[in-house]
Short mmCIF file of C-alpha atoms in Angstrom, two decimals:
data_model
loop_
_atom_site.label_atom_id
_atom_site.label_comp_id
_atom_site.label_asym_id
_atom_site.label_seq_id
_atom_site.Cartn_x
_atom_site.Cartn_y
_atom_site.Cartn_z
CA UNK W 192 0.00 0.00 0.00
CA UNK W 193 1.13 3.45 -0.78
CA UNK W 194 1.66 5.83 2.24
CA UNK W 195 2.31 9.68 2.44
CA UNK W 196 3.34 11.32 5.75
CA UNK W 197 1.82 14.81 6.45
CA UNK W 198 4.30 16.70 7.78
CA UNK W 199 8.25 16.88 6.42
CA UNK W 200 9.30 18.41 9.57
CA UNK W 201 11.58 17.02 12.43
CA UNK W 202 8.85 14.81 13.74
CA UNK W 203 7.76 13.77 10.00
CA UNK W 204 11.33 12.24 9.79
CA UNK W 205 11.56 10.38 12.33
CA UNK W 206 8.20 8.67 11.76
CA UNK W 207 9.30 8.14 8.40
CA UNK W 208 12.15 6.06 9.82
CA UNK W 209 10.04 4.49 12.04
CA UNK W 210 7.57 3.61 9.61
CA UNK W 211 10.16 2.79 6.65
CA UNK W 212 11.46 -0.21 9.45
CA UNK W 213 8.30 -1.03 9.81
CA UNK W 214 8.14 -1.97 6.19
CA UNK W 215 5.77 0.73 5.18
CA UNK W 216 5.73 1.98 1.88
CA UNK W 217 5.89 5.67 2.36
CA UNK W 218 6.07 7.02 -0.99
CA UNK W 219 5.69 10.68 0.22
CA UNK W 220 5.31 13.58 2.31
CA UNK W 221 2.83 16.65 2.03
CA UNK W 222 3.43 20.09 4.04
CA UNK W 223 1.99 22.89 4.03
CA UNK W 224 5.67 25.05 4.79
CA UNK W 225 6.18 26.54 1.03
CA UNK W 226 9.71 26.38 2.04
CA UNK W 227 9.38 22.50 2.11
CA UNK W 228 7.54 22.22 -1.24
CA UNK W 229 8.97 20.57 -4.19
CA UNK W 230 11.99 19.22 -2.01
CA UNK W 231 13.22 16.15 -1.62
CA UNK W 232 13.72 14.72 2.28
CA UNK W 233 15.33 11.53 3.20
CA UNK W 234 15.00 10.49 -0.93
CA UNK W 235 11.10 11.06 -0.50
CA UNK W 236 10.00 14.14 -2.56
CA UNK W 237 7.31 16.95 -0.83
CA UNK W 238 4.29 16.91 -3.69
CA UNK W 239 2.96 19.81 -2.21
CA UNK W 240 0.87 21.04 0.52
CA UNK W 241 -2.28 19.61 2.70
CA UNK W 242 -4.88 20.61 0.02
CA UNK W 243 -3.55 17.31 -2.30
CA UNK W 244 -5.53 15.02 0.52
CA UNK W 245 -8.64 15.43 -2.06
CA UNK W 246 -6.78 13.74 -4.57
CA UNK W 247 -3.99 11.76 -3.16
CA UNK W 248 -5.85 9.05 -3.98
CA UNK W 249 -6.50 9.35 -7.46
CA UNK W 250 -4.00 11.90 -8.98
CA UNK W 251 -1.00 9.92 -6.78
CA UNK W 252 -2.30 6.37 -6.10
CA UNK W 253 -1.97 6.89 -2.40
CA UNK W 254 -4.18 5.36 -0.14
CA UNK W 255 -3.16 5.63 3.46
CA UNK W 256 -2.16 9.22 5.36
CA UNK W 257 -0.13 9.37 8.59
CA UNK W 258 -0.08 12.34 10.45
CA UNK W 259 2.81 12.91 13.14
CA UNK W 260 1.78 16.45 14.02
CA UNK W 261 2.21 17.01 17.30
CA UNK W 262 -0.63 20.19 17.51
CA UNK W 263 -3.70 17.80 18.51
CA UNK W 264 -5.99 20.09 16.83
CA UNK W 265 -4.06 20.40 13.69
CA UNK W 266 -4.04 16.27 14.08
CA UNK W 267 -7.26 15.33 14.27
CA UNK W 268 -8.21 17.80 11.66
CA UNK W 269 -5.95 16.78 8.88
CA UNK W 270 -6.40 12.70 9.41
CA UNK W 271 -10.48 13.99 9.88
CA UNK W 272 -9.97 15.26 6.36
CA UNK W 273 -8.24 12.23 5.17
CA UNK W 274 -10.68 9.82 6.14
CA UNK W 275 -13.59 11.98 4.21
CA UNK W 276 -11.19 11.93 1.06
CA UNK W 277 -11.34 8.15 1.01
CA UNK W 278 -7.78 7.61 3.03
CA UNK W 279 -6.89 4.85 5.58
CA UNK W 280 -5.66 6.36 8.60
CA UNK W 281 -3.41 3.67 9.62
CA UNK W 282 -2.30 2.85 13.62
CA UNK W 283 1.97 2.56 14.04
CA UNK W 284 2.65 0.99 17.13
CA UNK W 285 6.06 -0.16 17.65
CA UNK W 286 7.47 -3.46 17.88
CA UNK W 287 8.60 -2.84 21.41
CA UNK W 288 5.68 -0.98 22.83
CA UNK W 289 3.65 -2.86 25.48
CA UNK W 290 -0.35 -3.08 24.62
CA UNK W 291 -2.17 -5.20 27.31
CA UNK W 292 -5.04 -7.19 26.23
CA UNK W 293 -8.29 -5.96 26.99
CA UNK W 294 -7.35 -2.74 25.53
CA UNK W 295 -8.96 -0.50 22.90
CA UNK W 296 -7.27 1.25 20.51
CA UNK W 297 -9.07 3.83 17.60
CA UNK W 298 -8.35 4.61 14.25
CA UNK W 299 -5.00 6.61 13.64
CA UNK W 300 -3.12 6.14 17.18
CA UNK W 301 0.58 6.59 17.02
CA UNK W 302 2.23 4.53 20.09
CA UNK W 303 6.21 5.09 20.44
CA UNK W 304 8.99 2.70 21.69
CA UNK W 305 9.30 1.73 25.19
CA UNK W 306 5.52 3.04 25.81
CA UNK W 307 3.29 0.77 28.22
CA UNK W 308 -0.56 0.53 28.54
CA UNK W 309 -1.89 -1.45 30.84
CA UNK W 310 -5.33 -3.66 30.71
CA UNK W 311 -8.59 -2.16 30.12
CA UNK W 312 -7.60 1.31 28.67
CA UNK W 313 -9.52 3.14 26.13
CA UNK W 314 -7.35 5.01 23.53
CA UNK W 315 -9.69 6.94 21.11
CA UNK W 316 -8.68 7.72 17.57
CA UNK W 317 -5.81 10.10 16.72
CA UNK W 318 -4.00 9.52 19.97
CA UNK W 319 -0.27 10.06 20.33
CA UNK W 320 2.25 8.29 23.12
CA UNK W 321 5.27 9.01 23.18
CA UNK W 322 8.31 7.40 24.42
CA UNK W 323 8.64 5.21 27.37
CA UNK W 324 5.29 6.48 29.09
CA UNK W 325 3.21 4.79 31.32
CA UNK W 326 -0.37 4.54 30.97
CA UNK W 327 -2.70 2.79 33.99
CA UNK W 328 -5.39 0.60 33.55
CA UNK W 329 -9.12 1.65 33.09
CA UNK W 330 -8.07 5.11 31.72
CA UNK W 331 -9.44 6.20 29.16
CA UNK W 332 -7.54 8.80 26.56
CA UNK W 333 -10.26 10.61 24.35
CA UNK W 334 -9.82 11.99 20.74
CA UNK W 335 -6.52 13.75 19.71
CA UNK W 336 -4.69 13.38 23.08
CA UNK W 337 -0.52 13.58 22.82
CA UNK W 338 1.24 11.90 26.11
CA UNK W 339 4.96 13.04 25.74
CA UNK W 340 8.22 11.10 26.37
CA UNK W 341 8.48 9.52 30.08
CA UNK W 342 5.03 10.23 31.02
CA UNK W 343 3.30 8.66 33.93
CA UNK W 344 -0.31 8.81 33.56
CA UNK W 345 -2.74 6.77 36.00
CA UNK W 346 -5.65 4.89 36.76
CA UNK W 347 -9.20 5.28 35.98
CA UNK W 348 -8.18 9.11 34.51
CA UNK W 349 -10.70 10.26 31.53
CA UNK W 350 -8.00 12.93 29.57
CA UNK W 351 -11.16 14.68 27.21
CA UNK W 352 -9.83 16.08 23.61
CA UNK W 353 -6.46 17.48 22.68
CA UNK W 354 -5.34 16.84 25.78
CA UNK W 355 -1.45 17.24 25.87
CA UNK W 356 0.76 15.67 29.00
CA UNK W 357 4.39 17.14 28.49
CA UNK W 358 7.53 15.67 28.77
CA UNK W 359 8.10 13.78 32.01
CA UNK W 360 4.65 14.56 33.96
CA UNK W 361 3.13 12.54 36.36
CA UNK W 362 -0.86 13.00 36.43
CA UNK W 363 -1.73 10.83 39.86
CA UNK W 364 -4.43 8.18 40.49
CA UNK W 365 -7.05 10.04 42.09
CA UNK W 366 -7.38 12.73 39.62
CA UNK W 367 -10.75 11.85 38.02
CA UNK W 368 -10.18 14.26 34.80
CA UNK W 369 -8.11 16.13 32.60
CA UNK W 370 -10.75 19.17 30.55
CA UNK W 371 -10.32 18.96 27.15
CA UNK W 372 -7.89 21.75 24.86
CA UNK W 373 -5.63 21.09 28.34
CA UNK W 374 -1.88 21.79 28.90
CA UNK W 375 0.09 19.61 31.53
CA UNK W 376 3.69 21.20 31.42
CA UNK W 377 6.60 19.15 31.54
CA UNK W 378 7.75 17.88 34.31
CA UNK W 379 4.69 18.75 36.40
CA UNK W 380 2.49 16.39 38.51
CA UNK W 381 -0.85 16.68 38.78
CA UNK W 382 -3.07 15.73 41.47
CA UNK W 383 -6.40 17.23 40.97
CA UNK W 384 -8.65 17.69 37.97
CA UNK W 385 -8.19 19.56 35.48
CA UNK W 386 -10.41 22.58 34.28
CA UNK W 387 -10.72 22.80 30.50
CA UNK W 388 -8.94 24.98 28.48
CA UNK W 389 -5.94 25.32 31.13
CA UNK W 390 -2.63 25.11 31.27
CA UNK W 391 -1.22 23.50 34.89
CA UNK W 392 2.41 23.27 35.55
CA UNK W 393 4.38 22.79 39.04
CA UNK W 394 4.38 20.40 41.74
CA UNK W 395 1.97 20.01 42.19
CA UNK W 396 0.23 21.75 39.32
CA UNK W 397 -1.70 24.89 39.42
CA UNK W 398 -3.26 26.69 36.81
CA UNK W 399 -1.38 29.30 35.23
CA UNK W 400 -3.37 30.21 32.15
CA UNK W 401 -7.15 29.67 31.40
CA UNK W 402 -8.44 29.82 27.59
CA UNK W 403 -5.25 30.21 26.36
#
């Protein structure tokens, strides 16, 4: 099957080394940075920006999108536009990644090496985790939400959409929710819920910005 990557960036690379070990056939990238246009990265050329997902399929013969972008909203927008143009939206979950049985993954999740989930988690489509993060059983992770690199994130925790858990956070068993649009800074650890539309960072984390 032939694959394209949205987004030639930093993060577009390194999925496309992921995914090329994978054996995926990633044929090319798309970006909307005019600087990136008509260029050629790692041997695969940029065809152009993110208005070519209405004919990817038929001008290009390319039938599955993935999306790396680590913006949630951005995300779930551009693999929402896929899927109406006719595109798979493929999972990647690497080889060394720990997925418990009993868990449910959704259309277009993107699960790093060294990442754990434990049994009876819910990961809803368009999810990101990074790295060597932790995730605790009976959580569920809705729509869009990106858990960084070393994250600990714990049980029976509902993160709502476009939730983002920086680098190295800890969000504790006990906290019930994290509001949807939220931003966990890095390093912070949270131990009550979390408002939406907030940005929390500290230990523990406060609010330091609402409706940012």
């Amino acid at each position: 099957m032939r694959c394209a990557i949205i987004g030639a960036g930093t993060y577009g690379q390194v999925y496309y080394s992921y995914l090329k070990k994978a054996g995926i056939n990633i044929v090319a990238f798309i970006d909307d940075n005019p600087n990136l246009q008509g260029k050629e990265i790692l041997g695969i050329h940029v065809i152009g920006n993110t208005d070519l997902l209405s004919v990817l399929k038929d001008k290009y013969g390319i039938e599955a999108v993935y999306c790396p972008i680590g913006n949630n909203k951005v995300r779930v927008k551009l693999l929402e536009k896929a899927k109406l143009n006719g595109l798979d939206t493929p999972c990647y979950i690497d080889e060394t990644a720990i997925i418990a049985n009993d868990t449910t993954i959704g259309e277009g999740v993107y699960v790093l090496a060294g990442a754990n989930v434990m049994p009876f988690v819910k990961i809803d489509d368009y999810v990101m985790l990074s790295m060597s993060c932790n995730v605790a059983h009976h959580s569920e992770l809705k729509k869009g939400t990106f858990i960084s690199t070393g994250v600990n994130f714990g049980a029976s925790i509902l993160a709502e959409e476009n939730t983002f858990v920086g680098i190295g956070a800890t969000v504790m068993t006990g906290v019930e929710r994290i509001g949807k649009n939220s931003i966990i800074g890095a390093g912070s650890v949270v131990i009550r819920d979390v408002p939406d539309d907030c940005m929390v960072a500290g230990v523990p984390a406060r609010v330091i910005s609402k409706k940012f």
